Every structure is written in C-alpha cells, then in structure tokens.
PDB file of N, CA and C in Angstrom:
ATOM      1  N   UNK A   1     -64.405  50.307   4.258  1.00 88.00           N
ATOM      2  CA  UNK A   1     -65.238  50.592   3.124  1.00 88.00           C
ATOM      3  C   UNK A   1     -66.156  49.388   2.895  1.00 88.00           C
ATOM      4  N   UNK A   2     -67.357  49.441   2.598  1.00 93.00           N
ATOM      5  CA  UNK A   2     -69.045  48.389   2.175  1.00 93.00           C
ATOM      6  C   UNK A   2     -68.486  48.577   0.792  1.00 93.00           C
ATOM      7  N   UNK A   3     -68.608  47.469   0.107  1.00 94.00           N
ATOM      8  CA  UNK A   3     -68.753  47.240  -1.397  1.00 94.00           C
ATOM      9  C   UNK A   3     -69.761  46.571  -1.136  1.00 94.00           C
ATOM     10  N   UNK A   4     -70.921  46.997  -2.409  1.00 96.00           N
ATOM     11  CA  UNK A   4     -71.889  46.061  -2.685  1.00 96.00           C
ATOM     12  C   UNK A   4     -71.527  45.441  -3.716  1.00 96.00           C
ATOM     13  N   UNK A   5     -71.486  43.988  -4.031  1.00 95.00           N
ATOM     14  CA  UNK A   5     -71.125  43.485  -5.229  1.00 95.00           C
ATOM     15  C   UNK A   5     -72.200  42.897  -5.954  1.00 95.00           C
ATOM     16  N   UNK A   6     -72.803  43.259  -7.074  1.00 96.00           N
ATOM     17  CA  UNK A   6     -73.864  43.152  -7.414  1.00 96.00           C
ATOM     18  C   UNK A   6     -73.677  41.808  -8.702  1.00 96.00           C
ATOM     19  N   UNK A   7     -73.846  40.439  -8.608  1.00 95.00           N
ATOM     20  CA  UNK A   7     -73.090  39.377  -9.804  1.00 95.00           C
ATOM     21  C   UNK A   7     -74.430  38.699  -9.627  1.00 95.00           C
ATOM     22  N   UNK A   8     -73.974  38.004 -11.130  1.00 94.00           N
ATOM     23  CA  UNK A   8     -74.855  36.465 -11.492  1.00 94.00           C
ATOM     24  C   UNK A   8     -73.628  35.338 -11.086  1.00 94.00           C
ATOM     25  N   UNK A   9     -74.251  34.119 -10.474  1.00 90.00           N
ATOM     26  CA  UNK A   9     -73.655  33.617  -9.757  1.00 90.00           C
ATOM     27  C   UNK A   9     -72.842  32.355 -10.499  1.00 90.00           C
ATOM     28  N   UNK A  10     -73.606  32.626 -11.605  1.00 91.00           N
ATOM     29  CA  UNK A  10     -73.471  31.513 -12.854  1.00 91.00           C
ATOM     30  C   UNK A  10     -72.331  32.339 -13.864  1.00 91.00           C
ATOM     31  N   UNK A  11     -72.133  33.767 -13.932  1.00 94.00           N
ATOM     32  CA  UNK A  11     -71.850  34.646 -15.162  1.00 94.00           C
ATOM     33  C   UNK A  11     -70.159  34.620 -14.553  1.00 94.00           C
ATOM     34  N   UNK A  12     -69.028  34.390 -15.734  1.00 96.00           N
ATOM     35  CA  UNK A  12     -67.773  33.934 -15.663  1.00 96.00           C
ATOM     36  C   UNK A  12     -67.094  35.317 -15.475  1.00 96.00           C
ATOM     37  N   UNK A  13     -68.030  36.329 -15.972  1.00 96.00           N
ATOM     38  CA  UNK A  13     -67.389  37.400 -16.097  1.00 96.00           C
ATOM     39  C   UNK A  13     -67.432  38.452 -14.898  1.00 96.00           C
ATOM     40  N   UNK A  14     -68.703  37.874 -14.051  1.00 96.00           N
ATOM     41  CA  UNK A  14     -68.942  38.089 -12.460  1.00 96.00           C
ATOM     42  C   UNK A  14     -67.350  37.472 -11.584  1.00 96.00           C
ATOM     43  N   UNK A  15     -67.290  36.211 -11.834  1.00 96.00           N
ATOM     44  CA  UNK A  15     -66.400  35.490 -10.996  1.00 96.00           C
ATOM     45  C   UNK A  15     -65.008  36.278 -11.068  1.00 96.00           C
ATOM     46  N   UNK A  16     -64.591  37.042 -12.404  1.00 98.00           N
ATOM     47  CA  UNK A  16     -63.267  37.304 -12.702  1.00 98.00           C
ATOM     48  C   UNK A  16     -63.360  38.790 -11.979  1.00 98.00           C
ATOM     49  N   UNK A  17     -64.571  39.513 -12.432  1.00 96.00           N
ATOM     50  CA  UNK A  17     -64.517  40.916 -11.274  1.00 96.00           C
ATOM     51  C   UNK A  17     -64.473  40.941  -9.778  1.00 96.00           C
ATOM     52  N   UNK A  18     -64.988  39.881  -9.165  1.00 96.00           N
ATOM     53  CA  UNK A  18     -64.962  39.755  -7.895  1.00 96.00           C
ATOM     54  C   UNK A  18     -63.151  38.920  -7.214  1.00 96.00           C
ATOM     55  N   UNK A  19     -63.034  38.081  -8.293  1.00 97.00           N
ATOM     56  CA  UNK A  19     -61.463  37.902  -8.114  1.00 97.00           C
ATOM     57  C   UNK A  19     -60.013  38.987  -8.026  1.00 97.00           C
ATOM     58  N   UNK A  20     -60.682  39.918  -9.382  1.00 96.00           N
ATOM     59  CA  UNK A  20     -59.858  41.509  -9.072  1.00 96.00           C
ATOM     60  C   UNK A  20     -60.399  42.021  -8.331  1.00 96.00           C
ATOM     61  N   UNK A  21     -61.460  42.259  -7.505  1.00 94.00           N
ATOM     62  CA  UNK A  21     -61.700  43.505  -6.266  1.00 94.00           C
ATOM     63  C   UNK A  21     -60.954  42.677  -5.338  1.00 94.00           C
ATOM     64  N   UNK A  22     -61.456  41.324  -4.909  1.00 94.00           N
ATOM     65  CA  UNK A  22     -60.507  41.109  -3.786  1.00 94.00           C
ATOM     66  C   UNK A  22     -59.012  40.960  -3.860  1.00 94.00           C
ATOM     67  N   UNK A  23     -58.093  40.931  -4.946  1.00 95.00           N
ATOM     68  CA  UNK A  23     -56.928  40.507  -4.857  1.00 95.00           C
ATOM     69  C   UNK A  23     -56.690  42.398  -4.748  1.00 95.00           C
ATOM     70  N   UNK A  24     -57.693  43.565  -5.427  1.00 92.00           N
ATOM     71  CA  UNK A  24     -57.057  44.635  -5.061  1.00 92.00           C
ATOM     72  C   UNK A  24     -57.229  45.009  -3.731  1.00 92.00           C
ATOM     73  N   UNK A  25     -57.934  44.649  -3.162  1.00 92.00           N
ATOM     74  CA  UNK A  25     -58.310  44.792  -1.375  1.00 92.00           C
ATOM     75  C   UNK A  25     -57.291  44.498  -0.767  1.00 92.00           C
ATOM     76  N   UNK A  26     -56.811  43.154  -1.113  1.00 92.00           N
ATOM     77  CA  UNK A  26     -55.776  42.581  -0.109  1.00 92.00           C
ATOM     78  C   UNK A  26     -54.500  43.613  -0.631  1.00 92.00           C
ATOM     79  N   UNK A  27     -54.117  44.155  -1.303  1.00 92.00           N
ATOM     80  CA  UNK A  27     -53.260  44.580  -1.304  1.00 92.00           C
ATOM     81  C   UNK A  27     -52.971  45.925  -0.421  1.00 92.00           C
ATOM     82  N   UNK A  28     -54.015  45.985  -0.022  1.00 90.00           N
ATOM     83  CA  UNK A  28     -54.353  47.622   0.877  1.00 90.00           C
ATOM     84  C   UNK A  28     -55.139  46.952   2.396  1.00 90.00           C
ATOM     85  N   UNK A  29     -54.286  46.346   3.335  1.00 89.00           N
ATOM     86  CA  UNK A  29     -54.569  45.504   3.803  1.00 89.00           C
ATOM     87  C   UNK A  29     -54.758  46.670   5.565  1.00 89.00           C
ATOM     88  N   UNK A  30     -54.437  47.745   5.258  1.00 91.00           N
ATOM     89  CA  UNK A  30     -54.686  48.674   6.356  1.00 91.00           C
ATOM     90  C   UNK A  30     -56.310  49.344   6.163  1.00 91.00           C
ATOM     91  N   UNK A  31     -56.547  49.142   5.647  1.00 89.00           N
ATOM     92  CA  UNK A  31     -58.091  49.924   4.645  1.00 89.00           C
ATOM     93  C   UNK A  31     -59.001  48.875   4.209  1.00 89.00           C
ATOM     94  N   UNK A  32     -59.835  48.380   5.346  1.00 88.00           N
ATOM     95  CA  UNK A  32     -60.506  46.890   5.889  1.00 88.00           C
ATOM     96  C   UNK A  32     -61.219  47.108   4.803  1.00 88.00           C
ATOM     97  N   UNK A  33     -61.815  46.228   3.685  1.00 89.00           N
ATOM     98  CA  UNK A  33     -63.052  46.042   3.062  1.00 89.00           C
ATOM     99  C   UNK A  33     -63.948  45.334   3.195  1.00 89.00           C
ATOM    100  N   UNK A  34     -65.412  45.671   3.190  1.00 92.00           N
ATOM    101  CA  UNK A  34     -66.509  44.536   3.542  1.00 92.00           C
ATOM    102  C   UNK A  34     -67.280  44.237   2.447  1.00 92.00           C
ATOM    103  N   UNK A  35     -66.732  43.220   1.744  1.00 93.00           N
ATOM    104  CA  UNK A  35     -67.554  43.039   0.138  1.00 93.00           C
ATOM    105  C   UNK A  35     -69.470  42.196   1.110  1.00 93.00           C
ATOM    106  N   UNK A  36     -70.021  42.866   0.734  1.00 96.00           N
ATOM    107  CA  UNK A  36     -71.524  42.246   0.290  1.00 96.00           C
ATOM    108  C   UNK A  36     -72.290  41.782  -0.710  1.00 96.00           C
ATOM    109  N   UNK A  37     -72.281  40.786  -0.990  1.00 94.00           N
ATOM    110  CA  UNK A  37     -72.525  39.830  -2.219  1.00 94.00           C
ATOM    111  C   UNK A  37     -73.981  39.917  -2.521  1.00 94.00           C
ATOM    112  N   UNK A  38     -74.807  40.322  -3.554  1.00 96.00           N
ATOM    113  CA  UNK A  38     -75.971  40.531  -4.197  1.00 96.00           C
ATOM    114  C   UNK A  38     -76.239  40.092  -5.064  1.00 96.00           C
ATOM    115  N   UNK A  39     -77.184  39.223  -5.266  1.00 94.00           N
ATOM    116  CA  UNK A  39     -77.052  38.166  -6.376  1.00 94.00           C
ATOM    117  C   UNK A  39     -78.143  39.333  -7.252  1.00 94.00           C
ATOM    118  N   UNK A  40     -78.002  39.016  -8.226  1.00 93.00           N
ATOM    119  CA  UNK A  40     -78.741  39.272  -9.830  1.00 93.00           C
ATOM    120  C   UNK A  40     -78.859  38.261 -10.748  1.00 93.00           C
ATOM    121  N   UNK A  41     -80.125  38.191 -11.124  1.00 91.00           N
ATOM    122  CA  UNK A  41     -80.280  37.084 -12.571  1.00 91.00           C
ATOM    123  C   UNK A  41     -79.883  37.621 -13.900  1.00 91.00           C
ATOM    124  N   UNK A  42     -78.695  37.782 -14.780  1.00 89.00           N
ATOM    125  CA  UNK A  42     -78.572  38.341 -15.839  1.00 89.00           C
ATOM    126  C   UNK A  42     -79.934  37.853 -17.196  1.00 89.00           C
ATOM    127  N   UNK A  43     -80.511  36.646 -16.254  1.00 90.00           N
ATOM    128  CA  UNK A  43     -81.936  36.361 -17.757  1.00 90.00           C
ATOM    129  C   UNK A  43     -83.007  35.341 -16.776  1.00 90.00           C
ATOM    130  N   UNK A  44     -83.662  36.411 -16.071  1.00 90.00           N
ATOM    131  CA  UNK A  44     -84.649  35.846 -14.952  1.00 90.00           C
ATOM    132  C   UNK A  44     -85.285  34.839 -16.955  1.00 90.00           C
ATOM    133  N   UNK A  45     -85.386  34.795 -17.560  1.00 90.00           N
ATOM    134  CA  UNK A  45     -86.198  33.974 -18.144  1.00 90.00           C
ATOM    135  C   UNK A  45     -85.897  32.971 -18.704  1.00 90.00           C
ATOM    136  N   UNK A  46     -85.049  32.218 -17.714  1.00 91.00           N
ATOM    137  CA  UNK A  46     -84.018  31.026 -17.955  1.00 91.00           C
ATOM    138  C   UNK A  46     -85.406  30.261 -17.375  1.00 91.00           C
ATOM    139  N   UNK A  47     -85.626  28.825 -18.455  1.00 93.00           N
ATOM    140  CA  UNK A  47     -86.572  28.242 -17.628  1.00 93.00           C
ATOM    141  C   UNK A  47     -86.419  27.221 -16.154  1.00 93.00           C
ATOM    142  N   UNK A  48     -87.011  27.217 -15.461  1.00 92.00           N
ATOM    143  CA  UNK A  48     -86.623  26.368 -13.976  1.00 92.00           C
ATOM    144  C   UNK A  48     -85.286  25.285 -13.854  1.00 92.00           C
ATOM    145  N   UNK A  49     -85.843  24.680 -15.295  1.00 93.00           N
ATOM    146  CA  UNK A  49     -84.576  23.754 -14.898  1.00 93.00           C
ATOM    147  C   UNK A  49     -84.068  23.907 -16.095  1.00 93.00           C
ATOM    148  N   UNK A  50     -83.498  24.750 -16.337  1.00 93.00           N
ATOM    149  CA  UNK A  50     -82.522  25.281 -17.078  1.00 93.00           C
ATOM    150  C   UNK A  50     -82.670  25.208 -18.630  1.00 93.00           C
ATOM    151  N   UNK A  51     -81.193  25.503 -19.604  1.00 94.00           N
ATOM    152  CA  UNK A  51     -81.755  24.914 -20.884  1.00 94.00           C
ATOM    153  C   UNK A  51     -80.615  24.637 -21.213  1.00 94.00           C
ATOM    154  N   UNK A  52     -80.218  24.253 -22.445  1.00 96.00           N
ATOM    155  CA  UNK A  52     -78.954  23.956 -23.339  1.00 96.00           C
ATOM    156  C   UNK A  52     -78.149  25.203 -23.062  1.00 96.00           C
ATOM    157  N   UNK A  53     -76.882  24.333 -22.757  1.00 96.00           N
ATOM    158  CA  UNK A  53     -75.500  25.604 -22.882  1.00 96.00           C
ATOM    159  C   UNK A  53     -75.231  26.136 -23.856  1.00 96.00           C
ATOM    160  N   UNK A  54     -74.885  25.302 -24.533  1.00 96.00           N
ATOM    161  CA  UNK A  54     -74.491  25.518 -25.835  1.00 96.00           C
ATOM    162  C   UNK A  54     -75.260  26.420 -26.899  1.00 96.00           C
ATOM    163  N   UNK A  55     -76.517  26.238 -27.127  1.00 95.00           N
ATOM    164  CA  UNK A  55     -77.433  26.192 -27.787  1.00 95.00           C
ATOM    165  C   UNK A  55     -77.377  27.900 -27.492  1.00 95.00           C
ATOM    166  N   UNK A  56     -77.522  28.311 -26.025  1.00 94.00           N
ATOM    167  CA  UNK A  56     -77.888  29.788 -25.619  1.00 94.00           C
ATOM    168  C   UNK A  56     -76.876  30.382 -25.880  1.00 94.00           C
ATOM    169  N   UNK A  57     -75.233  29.870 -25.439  1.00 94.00           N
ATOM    170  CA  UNK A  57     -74.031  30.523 -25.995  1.00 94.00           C
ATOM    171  C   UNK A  57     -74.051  31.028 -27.409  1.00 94.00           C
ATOM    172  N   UNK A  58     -74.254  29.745 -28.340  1.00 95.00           N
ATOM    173  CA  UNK A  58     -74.267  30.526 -30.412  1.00 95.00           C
ATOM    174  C   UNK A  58     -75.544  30.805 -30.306  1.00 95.00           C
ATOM    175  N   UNK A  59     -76.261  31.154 -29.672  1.00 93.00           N
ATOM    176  CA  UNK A  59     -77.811  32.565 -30.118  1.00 93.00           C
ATOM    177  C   UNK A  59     -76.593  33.736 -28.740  1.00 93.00           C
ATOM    178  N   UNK A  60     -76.111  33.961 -28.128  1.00 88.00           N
ATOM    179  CA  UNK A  60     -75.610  35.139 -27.751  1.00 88.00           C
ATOM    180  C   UNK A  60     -74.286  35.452 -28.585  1.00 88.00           C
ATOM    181  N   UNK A  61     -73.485  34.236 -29.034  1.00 91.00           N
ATOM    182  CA  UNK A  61     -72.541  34.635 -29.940  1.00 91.00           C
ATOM    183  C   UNK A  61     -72.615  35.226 -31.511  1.00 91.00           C
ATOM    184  N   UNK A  62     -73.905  34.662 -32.188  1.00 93.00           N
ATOM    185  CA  UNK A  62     -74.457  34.739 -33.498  1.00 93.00           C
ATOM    186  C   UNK A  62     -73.437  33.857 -34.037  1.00 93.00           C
ATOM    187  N   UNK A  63     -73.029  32.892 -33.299  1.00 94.00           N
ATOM    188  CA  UNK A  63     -72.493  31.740 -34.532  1.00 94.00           C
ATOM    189  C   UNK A  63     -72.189  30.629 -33.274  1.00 94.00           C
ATOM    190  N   UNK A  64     -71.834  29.161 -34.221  1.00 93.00           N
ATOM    191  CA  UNK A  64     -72.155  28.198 -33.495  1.00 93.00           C
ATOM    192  C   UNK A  64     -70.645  27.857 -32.830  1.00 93.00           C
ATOM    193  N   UNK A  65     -69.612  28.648 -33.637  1.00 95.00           N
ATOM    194  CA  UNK A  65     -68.118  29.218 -33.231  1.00 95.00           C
ATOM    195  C   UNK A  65     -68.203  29.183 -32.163  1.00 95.00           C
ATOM    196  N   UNK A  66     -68.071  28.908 -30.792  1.00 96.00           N
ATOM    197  CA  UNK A  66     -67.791  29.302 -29.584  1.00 96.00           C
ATOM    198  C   UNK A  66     -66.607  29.236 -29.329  1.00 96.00           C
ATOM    199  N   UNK A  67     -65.346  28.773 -29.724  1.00 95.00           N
ATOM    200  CA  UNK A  67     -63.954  28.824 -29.236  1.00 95.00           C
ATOM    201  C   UNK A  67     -63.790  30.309 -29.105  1.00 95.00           C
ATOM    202  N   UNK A  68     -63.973  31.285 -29.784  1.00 94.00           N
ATOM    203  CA  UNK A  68     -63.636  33.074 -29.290  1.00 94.00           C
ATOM    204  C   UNK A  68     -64.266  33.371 -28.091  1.00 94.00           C
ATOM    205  N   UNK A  69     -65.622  32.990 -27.556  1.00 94.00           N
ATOM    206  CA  UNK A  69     -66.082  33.567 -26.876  1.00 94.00           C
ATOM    207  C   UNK A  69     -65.775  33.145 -25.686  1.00 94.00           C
ATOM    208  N   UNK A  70     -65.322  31.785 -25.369  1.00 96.00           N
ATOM    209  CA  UNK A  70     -64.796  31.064 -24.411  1.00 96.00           C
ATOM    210  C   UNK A  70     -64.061  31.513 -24.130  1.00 96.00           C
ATOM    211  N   UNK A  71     -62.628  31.365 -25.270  1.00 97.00           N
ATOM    212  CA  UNK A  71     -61.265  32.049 -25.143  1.00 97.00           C
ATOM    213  C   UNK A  71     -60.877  33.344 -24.456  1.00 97.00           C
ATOM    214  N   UNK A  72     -61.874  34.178 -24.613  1.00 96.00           N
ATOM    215  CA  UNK A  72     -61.735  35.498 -24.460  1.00 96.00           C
ATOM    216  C   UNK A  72     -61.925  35.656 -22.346  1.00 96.00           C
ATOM    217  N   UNK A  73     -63.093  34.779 -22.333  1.00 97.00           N
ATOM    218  CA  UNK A  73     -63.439  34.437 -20.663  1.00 97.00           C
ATOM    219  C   UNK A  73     -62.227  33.666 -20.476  1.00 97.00           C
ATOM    220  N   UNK A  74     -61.763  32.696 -20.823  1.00 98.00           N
ATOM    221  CA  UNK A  74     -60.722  31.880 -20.621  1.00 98.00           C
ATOM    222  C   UNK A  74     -59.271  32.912 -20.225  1.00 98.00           C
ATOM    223  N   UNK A  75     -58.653  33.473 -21.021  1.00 98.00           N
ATOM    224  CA  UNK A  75     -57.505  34.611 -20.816  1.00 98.00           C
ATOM    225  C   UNK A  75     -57.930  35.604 -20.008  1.00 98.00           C
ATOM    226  N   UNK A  76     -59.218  35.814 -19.621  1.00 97.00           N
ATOM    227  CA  UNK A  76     -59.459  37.096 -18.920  1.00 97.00           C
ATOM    228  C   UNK A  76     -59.625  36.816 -17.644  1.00 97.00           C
ATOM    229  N   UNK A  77     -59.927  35.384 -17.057  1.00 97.00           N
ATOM    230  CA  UNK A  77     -59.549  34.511 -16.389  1.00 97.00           C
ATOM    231  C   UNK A  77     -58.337  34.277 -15.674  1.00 97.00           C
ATOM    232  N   UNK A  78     -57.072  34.017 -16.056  1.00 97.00           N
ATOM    233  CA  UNK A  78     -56.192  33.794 -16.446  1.00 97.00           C
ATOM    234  C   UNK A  78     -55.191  34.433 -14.876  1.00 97.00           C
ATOM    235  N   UNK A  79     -54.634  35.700 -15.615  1.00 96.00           N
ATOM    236  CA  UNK A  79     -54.348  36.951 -14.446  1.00 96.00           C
ATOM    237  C   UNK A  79     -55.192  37.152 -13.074  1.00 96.00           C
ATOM    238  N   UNK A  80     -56.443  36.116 -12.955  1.00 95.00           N
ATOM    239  CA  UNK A  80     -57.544  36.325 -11.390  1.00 95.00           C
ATOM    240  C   UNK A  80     -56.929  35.394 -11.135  1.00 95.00           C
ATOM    241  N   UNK A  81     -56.455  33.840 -11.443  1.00 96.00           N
ATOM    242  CA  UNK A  81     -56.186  32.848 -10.873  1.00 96.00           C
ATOM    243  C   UNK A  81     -56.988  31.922 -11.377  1.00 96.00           C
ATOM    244  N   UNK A  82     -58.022  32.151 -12.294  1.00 97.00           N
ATOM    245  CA  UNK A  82     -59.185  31.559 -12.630  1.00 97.00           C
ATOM    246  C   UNK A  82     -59.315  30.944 -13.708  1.00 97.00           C
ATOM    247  N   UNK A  83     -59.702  29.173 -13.662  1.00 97.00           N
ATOM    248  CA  UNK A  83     -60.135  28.249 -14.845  1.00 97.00           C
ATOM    249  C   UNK A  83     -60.988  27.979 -15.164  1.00 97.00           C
ATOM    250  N   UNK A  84     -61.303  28.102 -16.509  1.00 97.00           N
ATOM    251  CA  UNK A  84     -62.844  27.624 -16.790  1.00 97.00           C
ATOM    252  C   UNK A  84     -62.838  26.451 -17.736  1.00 97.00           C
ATOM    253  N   UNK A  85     -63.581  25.551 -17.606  1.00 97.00           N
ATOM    254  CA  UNK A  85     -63.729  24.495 -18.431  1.00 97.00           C
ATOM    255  C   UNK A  85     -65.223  24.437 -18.957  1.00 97.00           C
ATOM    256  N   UNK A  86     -65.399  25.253 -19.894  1.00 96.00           N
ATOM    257  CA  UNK A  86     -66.625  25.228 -20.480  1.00 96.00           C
ATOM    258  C   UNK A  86     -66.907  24.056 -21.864  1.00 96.00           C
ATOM    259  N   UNK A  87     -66.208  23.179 -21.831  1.00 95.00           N
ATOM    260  CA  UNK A  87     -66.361  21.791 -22.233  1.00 95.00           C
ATOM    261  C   UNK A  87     -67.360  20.526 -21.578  1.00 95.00           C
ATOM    262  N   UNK A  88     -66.990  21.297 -20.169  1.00 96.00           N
ATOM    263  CA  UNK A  88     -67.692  20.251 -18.978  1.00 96.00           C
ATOM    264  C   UNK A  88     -69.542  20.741 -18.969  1.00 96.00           C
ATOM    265  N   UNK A  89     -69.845  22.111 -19.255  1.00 96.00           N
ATOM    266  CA  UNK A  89     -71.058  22.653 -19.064  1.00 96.00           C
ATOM    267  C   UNK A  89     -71.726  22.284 -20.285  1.00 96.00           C
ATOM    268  N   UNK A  90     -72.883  21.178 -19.561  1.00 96.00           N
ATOM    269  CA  UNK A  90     -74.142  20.761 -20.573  1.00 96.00           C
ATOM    270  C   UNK A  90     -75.145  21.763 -20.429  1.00 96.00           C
ATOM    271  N   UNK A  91     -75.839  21.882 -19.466  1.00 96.00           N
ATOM    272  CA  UNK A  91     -77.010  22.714 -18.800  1.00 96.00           C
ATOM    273  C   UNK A  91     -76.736  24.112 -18.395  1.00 96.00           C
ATOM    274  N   UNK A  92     -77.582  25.404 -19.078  1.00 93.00           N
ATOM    275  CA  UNK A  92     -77.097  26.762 -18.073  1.00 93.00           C
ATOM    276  C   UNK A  92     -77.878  26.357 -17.256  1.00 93.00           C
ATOM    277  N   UNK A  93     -77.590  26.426 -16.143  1.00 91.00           N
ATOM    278  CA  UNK A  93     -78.485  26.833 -14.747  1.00 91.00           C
ATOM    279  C   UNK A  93     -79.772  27.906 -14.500  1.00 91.00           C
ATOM    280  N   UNK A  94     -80.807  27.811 -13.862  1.00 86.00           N
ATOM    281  CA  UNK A  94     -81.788  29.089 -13.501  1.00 86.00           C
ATOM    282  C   UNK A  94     -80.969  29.437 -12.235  1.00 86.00           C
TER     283      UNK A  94
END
C-alpha cells in the first residue's frame, strides 16, 4: 500500500500522526507500506525568517496561557514515543 502523507514539517501535531501510521504499519508487517512524505506549509505567510513563537502561539490560542495548548501536544505526544520541549522554541520557522 502508497500512503501519501501530506504534514508541516514544523507542526507537532504532523509529527504525532506520522508516529501512529508508522507504529500501525509495523504492526502488520506482512502488508509492506510505502509512506511518501509531502510537505505542506500550514501558513505559507510566515515571514522568511520567521517570527516570534510565542507571540503566534497566544494570537492562535486567544490567550497568553500557553501551558493548555502545549500540554495537550505534550500528552498526545506521549503514547507516539514523542517529546516536546516547547520552552526551548524562540523562533517559528518559514
């Protein structure tokens, strides 16, 4: 079976879906899968060299609160194998 996997390469919530397709692949290890990776910009209007993390997180959260929104990537994370340290991220990326 071709999977096209269609992610932002930057988006946490990309990394955790592509962690469950392959851990469900391997489990069906007679039934070959060929993931194909397709990048997408979730905000082509990120400027070149990027902007504040933070800053873009509380305008997508509507508050400057970010421990829920982290948390929520953080535990959902969790069950893929996957850590995030969004303490460390100054800059989103283009």
């Amino acid at each position: 079976m071709i999977v096209d996997f269609v992610h932002d390469v930057i988006c946490p919530w990309c990394r955790i879906g592509h962690a469950n397709l392959m851990a469900t692949a391997a489990q069906f290890p007679d039934d070959p899968l060929t993931v194909r990776l397709r990048p997408y910009q979730l905000d082509p209007n990120t400027p070149e060299a990027g902007d504040d993390f933070r800053a873009h997180m509380a305008k997508i959260a509507g508050s400057d609160d970010l421990a829920p929104l982290f948390d929520r990537v953080i535990e959902a994370g969790k069950p893929a194998g996957l850590t995030f340290h969004f303490e460390k991220i100054k800059t989103r990326p283009n």
